[in-house]
PDB file of C-alpha atoms in Angstrom:
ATOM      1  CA  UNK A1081      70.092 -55.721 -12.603  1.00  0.00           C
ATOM      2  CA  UNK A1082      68.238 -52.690 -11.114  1.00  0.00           C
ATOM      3  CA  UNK A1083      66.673 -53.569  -7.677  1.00  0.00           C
ATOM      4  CA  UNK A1084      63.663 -51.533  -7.047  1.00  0.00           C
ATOM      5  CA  UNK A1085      64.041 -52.414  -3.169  1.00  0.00           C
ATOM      6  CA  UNK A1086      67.439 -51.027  -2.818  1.00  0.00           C
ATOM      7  CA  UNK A1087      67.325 -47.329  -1.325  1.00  0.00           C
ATOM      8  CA  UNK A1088      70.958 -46.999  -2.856  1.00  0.00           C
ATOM      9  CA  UNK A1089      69.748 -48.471  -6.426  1.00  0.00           C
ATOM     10  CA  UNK A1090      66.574 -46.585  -6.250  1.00  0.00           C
ATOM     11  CA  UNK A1091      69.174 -43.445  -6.024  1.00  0.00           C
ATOM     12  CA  UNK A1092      71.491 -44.701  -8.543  1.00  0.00           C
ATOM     13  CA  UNK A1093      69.028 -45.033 -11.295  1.00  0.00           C
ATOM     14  CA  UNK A1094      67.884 -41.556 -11.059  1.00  0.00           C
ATOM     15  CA  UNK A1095      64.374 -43.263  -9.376  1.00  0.00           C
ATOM     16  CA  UNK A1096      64.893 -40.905  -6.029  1.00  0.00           C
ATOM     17  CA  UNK A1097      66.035 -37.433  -5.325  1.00  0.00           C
ATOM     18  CA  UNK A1098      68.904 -36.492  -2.932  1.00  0.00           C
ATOM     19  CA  UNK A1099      65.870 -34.412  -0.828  1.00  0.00           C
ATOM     20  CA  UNK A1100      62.408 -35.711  -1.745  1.00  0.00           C
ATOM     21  CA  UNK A1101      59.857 -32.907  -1.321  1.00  0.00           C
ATOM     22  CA  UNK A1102      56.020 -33.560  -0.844  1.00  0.00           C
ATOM     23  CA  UNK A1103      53.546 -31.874  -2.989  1.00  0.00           C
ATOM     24  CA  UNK A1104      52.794 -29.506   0.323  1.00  0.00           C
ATOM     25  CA  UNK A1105      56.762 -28.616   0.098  1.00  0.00           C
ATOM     26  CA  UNK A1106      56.130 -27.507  -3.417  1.00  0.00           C
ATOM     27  CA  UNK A1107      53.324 -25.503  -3.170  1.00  0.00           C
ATOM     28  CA  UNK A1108      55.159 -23.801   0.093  1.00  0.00           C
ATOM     29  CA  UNK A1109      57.798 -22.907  -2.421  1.00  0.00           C
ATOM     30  CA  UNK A1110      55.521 -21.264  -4.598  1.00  0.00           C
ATOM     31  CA  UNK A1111      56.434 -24.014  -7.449  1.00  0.00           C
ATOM     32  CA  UNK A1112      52.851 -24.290  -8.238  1.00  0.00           C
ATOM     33  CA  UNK A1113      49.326 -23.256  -6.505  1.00  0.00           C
ATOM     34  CA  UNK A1114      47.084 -25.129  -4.280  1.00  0.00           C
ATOM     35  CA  UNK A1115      44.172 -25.065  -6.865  1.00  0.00           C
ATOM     36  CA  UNK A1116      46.600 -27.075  -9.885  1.00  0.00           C
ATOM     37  CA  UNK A1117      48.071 -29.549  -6.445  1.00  0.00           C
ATOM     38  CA  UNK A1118      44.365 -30.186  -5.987  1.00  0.00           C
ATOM     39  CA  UNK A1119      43.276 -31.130  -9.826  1.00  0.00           C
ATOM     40  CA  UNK A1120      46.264 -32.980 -10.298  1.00  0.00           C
ATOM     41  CA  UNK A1121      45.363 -34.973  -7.354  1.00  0.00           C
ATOM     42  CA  UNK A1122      41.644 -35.730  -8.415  1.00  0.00           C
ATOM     43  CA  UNK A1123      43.131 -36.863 -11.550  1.00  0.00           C
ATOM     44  CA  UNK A1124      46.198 -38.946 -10.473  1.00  0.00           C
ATOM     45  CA  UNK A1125      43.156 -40.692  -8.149  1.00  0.00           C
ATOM     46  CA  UNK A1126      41.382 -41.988 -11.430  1.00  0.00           C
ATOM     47  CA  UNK A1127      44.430 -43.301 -13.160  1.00  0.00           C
ATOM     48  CA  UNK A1128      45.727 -40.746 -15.858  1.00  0.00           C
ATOM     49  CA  UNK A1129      49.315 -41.715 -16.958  1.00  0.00           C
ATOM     50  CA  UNK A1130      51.955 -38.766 -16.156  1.00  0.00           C
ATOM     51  CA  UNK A1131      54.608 -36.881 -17.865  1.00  0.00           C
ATOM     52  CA  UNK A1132      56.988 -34.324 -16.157  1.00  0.00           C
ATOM     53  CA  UNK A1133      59.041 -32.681 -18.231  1.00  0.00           C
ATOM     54  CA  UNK A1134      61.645 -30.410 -17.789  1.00  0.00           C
ATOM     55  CA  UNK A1135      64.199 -28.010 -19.972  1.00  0.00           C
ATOM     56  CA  UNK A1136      66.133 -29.706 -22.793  1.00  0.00           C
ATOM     57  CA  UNK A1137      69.280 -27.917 -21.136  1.00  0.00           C
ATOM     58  CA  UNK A1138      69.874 -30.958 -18.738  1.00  0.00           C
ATOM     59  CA  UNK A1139      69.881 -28.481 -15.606  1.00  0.00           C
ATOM     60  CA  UNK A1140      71.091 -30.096 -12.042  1.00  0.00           C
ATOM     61  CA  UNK A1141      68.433 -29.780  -9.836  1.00  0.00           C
ATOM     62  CA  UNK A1142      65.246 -28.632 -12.143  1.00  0.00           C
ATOM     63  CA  UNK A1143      63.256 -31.298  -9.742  1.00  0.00           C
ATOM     64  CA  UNK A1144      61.695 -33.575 -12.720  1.00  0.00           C
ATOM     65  CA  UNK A1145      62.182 -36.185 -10.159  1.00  0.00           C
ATOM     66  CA  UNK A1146      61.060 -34.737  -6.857  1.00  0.00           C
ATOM     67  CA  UNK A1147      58.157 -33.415  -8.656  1.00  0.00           C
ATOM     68  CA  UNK A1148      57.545 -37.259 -10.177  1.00  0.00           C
ATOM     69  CA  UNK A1149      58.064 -39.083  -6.941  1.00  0.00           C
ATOM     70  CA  UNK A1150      55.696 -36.431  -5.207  1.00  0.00           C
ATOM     71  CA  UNK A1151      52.955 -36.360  -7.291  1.00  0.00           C
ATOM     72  CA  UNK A1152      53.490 -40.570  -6.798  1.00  0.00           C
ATOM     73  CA  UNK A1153      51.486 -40.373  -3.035  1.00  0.00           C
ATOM     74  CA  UNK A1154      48.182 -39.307  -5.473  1.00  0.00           C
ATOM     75  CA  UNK A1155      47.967 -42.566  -6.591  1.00  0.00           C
ATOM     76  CA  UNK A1156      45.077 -44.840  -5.036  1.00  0.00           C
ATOM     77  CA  UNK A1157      46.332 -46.714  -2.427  1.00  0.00           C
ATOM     78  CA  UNK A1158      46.010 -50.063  -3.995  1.00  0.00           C
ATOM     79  CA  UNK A1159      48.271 -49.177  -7.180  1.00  0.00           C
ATOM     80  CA  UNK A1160      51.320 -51.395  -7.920  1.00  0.00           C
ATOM     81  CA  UNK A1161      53.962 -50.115  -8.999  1.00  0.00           C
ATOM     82  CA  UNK A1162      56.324 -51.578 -11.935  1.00  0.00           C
ATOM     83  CA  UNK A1163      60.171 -49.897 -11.285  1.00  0.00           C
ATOM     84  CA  UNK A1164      61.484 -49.874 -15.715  1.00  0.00           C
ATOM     85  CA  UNK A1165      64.935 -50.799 -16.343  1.00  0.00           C
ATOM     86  CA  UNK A1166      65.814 -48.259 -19.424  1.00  0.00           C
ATOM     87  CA  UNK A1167      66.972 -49.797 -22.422  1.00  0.00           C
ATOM     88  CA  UNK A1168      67.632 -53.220 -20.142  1.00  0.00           C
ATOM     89  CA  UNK A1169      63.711 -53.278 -20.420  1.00  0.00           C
ATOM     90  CA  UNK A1170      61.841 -56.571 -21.338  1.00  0.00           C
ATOM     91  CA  UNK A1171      58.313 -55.924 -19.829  1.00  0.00           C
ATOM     92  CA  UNK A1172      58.296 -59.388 -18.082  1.00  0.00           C
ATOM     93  CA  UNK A1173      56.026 -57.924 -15.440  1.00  0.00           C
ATOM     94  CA  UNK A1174      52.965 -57.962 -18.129  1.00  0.00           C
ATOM     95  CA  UNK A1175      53.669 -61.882 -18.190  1.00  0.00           C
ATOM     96  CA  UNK A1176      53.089 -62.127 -14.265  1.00  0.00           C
ATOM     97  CA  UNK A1177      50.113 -64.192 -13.902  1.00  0.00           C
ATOM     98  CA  UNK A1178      48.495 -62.166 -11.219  1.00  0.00           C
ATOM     99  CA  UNK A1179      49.339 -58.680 -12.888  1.00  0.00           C
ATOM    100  CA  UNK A1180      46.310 -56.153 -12.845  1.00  0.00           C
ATOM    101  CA  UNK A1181      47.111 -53.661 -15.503  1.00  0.00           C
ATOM    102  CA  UNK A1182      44.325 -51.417 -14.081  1.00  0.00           C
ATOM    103  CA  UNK A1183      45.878 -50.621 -10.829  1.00  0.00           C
ATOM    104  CA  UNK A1184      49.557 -51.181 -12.139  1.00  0.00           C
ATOM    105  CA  UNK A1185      51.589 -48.167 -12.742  1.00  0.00           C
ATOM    106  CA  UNK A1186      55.028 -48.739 -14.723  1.00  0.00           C
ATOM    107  CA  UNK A1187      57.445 -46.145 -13.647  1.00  0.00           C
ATOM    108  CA  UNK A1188      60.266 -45.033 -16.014  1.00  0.00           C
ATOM    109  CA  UNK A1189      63.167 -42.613 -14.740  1.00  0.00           C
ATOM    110  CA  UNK A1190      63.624 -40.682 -17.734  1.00  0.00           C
ATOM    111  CA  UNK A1191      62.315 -41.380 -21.441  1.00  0.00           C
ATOM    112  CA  UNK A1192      65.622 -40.006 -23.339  1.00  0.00           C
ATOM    113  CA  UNK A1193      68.851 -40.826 -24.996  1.00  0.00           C
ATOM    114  CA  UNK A1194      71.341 -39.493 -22.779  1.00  0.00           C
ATOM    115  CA  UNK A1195      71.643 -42.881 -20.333  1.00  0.00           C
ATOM    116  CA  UNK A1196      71.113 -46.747 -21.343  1.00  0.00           C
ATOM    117  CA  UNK A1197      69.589 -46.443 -17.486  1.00  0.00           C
ATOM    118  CA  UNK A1198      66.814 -44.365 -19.896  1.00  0.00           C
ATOM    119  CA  UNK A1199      64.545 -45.578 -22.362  1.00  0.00           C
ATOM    120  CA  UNK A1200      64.446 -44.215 -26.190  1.00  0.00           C
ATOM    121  CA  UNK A1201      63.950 -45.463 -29.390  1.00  0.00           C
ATOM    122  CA  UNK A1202      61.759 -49.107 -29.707  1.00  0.00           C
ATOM    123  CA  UNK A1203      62.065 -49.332 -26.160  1.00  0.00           C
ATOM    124  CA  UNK A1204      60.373 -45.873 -25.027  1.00  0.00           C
ATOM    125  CA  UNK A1205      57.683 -46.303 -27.915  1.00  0.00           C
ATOM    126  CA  UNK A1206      57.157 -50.120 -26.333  1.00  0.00           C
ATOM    127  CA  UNK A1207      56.675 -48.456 -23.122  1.00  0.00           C
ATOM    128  CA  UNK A1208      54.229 -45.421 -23.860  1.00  0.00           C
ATOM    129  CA  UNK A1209      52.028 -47.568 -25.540  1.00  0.00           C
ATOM    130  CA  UNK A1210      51.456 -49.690 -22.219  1.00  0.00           C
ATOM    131  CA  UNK A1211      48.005 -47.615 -21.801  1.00  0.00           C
ATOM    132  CA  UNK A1212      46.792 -49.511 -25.061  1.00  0.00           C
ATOM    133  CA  UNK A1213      46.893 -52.384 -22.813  1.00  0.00           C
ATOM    134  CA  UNK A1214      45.008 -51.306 -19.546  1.00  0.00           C
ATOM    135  CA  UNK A1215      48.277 -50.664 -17.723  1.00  0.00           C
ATOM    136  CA  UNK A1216      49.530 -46.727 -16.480  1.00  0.00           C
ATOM    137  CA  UNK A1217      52.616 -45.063 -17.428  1.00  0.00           C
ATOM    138  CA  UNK A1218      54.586 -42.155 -15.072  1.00  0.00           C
ATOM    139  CA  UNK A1219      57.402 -40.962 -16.561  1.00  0.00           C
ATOM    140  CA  UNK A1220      59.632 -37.442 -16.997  1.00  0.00           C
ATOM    141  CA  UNK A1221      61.069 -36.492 -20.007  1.00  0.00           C
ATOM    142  CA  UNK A1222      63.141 -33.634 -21.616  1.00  0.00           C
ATOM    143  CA  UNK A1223      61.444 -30.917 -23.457  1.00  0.00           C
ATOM    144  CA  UNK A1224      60.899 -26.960 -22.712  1.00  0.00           C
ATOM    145  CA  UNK A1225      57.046 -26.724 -23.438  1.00  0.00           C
ATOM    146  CA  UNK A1226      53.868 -29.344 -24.375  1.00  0.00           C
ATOM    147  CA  UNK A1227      54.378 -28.604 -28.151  1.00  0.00           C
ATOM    148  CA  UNK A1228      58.239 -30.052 -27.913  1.00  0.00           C
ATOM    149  CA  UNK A1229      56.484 -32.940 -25.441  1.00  0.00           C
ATOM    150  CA  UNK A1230      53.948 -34.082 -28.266  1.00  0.00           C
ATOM    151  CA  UNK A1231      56.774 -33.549 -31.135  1.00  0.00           C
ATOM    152  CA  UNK A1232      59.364 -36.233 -29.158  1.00  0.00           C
ATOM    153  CA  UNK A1233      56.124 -38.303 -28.753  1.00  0.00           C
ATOM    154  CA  UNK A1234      54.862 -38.384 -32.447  1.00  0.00           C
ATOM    155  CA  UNK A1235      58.330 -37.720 -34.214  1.00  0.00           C
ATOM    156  CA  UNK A1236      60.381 -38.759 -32.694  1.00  0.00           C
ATOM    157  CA  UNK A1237      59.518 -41.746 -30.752  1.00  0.00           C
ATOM    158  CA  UNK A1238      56.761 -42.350 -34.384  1.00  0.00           C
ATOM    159  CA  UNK A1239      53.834 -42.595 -31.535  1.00  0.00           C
ATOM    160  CA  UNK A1240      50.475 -43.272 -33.472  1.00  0.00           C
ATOM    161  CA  UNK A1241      48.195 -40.332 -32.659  1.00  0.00           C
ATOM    162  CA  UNK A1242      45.380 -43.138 -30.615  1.00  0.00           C
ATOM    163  CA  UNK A1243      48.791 -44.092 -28.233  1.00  0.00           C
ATOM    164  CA  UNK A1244      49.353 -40.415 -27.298  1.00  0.00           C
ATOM    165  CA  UNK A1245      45.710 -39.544 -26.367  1.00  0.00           C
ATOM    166  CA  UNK A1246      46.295 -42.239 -23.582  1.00  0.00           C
ATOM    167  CA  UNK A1247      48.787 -39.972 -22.101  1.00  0.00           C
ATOM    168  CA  UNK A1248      47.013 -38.339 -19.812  1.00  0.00           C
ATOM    169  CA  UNK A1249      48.882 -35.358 -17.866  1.00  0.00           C
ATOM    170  CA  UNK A1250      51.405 -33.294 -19.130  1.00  0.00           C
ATOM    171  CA  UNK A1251      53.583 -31.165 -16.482  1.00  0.00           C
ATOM    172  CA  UNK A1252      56.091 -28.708 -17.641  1.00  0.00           C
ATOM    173  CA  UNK A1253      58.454 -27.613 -15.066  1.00  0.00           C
ATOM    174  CA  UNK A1254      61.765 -25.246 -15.051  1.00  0.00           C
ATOM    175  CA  UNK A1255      63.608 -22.670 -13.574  1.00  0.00           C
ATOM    176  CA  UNK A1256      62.313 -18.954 -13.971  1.00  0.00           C
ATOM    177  CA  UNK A1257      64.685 -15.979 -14.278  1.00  0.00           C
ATOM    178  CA  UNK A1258      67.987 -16.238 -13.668  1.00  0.00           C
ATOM    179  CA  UNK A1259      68.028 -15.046  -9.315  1.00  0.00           C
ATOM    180  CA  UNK A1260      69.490 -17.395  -6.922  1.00  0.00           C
ATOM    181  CA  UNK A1261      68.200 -19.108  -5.419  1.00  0.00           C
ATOM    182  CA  UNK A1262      66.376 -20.507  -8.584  1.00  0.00           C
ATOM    183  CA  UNK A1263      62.643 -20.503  -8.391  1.00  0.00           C
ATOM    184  CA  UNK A1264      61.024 -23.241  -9.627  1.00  0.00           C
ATOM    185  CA  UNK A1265      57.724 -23.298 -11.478  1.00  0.00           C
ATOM    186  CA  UNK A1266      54.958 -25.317 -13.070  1.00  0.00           C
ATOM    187  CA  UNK A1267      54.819 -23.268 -16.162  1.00  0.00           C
ATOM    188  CA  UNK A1268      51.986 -25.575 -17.859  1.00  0.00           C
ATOM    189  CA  UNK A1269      49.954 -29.066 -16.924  1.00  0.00           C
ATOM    190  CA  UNK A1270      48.086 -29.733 -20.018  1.00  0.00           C
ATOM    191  CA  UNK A1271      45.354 -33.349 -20.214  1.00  0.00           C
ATOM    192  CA  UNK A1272      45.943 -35.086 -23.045  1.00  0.00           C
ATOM    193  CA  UNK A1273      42.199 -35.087 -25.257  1.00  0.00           C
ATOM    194  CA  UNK A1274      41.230 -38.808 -25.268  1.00  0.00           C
ATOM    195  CA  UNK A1275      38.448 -38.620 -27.511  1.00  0.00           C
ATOM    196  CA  UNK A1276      39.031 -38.278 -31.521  1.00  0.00           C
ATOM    197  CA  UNK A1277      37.332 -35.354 -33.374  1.00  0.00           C
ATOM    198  CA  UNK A1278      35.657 -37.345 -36.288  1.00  0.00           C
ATOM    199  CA  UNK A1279      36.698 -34.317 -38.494  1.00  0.00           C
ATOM    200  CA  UNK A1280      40.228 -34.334 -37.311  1.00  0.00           C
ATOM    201  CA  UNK A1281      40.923 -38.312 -36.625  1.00  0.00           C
ATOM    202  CA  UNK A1282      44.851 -37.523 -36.779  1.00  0.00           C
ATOM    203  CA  UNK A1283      44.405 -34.586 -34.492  1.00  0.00           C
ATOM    204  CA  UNK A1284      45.804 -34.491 -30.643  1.00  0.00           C
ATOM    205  CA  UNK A1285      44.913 -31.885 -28.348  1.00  0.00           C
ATOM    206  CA  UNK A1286      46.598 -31.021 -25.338  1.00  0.00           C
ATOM    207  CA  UNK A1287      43.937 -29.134 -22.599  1.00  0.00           C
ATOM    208  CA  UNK A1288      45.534 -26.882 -20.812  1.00  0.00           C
ATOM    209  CA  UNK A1289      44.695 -27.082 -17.078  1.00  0.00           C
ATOM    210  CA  UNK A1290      46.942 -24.427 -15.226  1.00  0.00           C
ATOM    211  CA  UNK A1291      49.305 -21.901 -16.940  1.00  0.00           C
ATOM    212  CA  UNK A1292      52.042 -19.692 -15.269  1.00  0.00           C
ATOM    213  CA  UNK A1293      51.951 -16.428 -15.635  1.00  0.00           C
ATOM    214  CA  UNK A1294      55.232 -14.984 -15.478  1.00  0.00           C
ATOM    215  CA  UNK A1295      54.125 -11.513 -15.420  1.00  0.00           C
ATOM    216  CA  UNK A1296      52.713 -11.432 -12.073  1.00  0.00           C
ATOM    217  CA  UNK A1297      54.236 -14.794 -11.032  1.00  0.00           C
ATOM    218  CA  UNK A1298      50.732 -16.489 -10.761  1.00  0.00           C
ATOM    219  CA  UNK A1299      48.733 -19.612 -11.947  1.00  0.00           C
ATOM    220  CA  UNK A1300      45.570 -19.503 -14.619  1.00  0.00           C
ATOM    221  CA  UNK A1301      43.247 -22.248 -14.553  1.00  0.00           C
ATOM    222  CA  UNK A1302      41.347 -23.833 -16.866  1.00  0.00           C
ATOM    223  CA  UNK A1303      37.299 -22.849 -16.778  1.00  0.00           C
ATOM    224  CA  UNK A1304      34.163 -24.693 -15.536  1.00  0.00           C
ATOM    225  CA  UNK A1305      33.338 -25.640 -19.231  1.00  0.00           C
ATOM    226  CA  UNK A1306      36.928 -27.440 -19.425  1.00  0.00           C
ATOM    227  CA  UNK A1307      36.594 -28.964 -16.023  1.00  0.00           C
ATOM    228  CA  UNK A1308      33.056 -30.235 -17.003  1.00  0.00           C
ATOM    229  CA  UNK A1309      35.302 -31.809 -20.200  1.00  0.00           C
ATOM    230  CA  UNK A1310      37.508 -33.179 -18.005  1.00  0.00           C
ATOM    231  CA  UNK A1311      35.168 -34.931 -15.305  1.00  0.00           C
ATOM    232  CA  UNK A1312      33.549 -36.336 -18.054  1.00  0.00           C
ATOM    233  CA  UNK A1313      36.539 -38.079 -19.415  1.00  0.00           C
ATOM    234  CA  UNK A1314      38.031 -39.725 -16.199  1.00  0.00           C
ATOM    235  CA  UNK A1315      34.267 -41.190 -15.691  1.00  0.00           C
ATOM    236  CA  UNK A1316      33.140 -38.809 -13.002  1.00  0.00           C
ATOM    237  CA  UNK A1317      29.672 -37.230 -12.163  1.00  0.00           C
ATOM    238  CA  UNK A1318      29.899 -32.981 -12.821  1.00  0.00           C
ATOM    239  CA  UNK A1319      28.780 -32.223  -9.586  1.00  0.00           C
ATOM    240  CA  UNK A1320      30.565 -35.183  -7.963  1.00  0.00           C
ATOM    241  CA  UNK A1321      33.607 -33.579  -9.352  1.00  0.00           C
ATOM    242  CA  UNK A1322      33.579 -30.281  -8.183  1.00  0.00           C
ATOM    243  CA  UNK A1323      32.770 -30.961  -5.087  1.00  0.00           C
ATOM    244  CA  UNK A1324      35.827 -33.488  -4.760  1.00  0.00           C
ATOM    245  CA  UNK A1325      37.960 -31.052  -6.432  1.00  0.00           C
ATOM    246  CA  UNK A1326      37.014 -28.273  -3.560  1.00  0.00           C
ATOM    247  CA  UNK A1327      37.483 -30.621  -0.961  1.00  0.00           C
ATOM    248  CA  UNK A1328      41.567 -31.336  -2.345  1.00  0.00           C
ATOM    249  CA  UNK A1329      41.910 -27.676  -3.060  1.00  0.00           C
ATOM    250  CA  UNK A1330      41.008 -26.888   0.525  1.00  0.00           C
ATOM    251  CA  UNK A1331      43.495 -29.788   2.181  1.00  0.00           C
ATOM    252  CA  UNK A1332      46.110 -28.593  -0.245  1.00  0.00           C
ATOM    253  CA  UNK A1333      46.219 -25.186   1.244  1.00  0.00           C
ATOM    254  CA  UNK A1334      46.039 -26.283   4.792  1.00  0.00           C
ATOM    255  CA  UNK A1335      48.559 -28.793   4.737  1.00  0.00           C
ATOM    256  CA  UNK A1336      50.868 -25.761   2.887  1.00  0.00           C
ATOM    257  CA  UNK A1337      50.768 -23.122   5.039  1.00  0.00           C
ATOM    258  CA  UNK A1338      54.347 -22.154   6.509  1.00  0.00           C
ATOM    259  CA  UNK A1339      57.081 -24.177   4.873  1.00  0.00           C
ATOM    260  CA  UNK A1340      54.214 -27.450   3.844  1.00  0.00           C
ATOM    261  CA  UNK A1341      54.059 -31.161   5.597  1.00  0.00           C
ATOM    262  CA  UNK A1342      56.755 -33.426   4.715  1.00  0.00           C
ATOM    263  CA  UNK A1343      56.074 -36.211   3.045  1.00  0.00           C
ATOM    264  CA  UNK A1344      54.543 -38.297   5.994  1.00  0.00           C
ATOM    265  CA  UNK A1345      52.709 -35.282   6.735  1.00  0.00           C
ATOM    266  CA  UNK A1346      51.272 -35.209   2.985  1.00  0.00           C
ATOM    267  CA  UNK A1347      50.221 -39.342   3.205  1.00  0.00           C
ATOM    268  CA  UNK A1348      48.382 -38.850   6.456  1.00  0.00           C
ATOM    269  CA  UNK A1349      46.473 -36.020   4.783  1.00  0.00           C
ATOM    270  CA  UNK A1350      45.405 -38.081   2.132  1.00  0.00           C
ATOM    271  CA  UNK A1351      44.817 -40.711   4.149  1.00  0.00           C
ATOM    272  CA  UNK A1352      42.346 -38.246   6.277  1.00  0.00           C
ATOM    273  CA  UNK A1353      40.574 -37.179   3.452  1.00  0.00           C
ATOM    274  CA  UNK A1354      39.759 -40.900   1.772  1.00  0.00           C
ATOM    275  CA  UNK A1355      38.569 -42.486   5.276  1.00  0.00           C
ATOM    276  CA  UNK A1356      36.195 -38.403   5.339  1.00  0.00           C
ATOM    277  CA  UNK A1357      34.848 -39.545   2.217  1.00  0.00           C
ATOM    278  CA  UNK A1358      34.269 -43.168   2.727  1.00  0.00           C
TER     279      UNK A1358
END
């Protein structure tokens, strides 16, 4: 069975990336901006569950998992992570008797049908419903844009509408244009709407955060109104918020100037900034 410990295993099961990037790497490389790095960070910090998809067209090389195991250095430092063994999956870990589903994250390679290393069908809709039970899910996934996300998730995989509002973040990723070499993007992060509208109780609505332009090759982010939204739903104060979100902009473009900190470069700077505001 799949040993989380094993560098070689970690590989083999499509867990780890032949060159890991940090998120400062990625923003160097003009994959996505400072100020989407920085909200993505706040957010990752207060638990949201994660998605990164990436085209249908199984591209080599997209980065659905460098992107994943990047965005992975966000969470607190206390968070535990649970390593999923695709369809070989039996959830034992929520039997430990010293599990914490709050700070537990369970980590899935891919949720698809391409690999039995994956996990589809009972097994996948098992799996995404693990936020019904206090624990977080981070996971990448196959589809071109959010609509094709939430169709897999309610069609698909027959999610119930209350299981997908527990979703949290949303990042499409692919290639743009068809120069070499091939320049990555973020071309949406959408937040999942966790509350129901009592008119529409079916109804899921995906926020969208930061959009790429591909006109001018730049990012559009979502206003004050929908940030005010937003801080509200992860539990945070408006002004409290902000000013977090300003501070994680701000380390986001220092630590990305030139070609970006590696990844030890990236955990001391988040390091930095939680001992600054503690």
């Amino acid at each position: 069975m799949f040993d989380p410990r094993d560098p070689y295993e970690r590989y083999y099961w499509h867990y780890e990336s032949r060159r890991p990037l940090s998120v400062a790497e990625i923003i160097a490389l003009q994959s996505v901006d400072a100020e989407t790095a920085g909200l993505v960070w706040l957010l990752l910090e207060h638990r949201v569950s994660l998605t990164v998809a990436g085209p249908t067209d199984p591209q080599p090389g997209v980065g659905k998992t460098t992107t994943l195991n990047a965005l992975l250095q966000f969470l607190p430092e206390e968070t535990a992570l649970a390593y999923m063994s695709g369809m070989y999956e039996n959830f034992s870990f929520t039997r430990l008797p010293d599990i914490n589903p709050d700070t537990t994250y369970a980590l899935c390679n891919e949720v698809s049908d391409h690999l039995p290393i994956y996990m589809w069908g009972r097994i996948a809709r098992r799996y995404l419903m693990l936020p019904g039970q206090g624990y977080h899910v981070a996971t990448s996934v196959h589809a071109d844009t959010i609509d094709d996300v939430m169709h897999m998730y309610q069609h698909d995989l027959r999610l119930a509408p209350e299981h997908i509002r527990r979703l949290g973040l949303i990042i499409n990723i692919g290639l743009a244009g068809r120069s070499y070499p091939a320049r990555r993007r973020w071309f949406s992060t959408h937040f999942i709407q966790p509350h129901v509208d009592p008119e529409r109780p079916d109804s899921i609505v995906p926020v969208p955060l930061s959009l790429w332009n591909s006109f001018d090759d730049t990012f559009e982010h979502a206003d004050e109104s929908l940030l005010n939204d937003l801080a509200g739903w992860i539990g945070m104060d408006t002004q409290e918020f902000h000013q977090a979100l300003a501070r994680r902009i701000a380390c986001m473009q220092e630590v990305s100037q030139g070609s970006g900190v590696d990844m030890q470069g990236m955990f001391d700077a988040i390091t930095e900034m939680h001992e600054k505001e503690s």
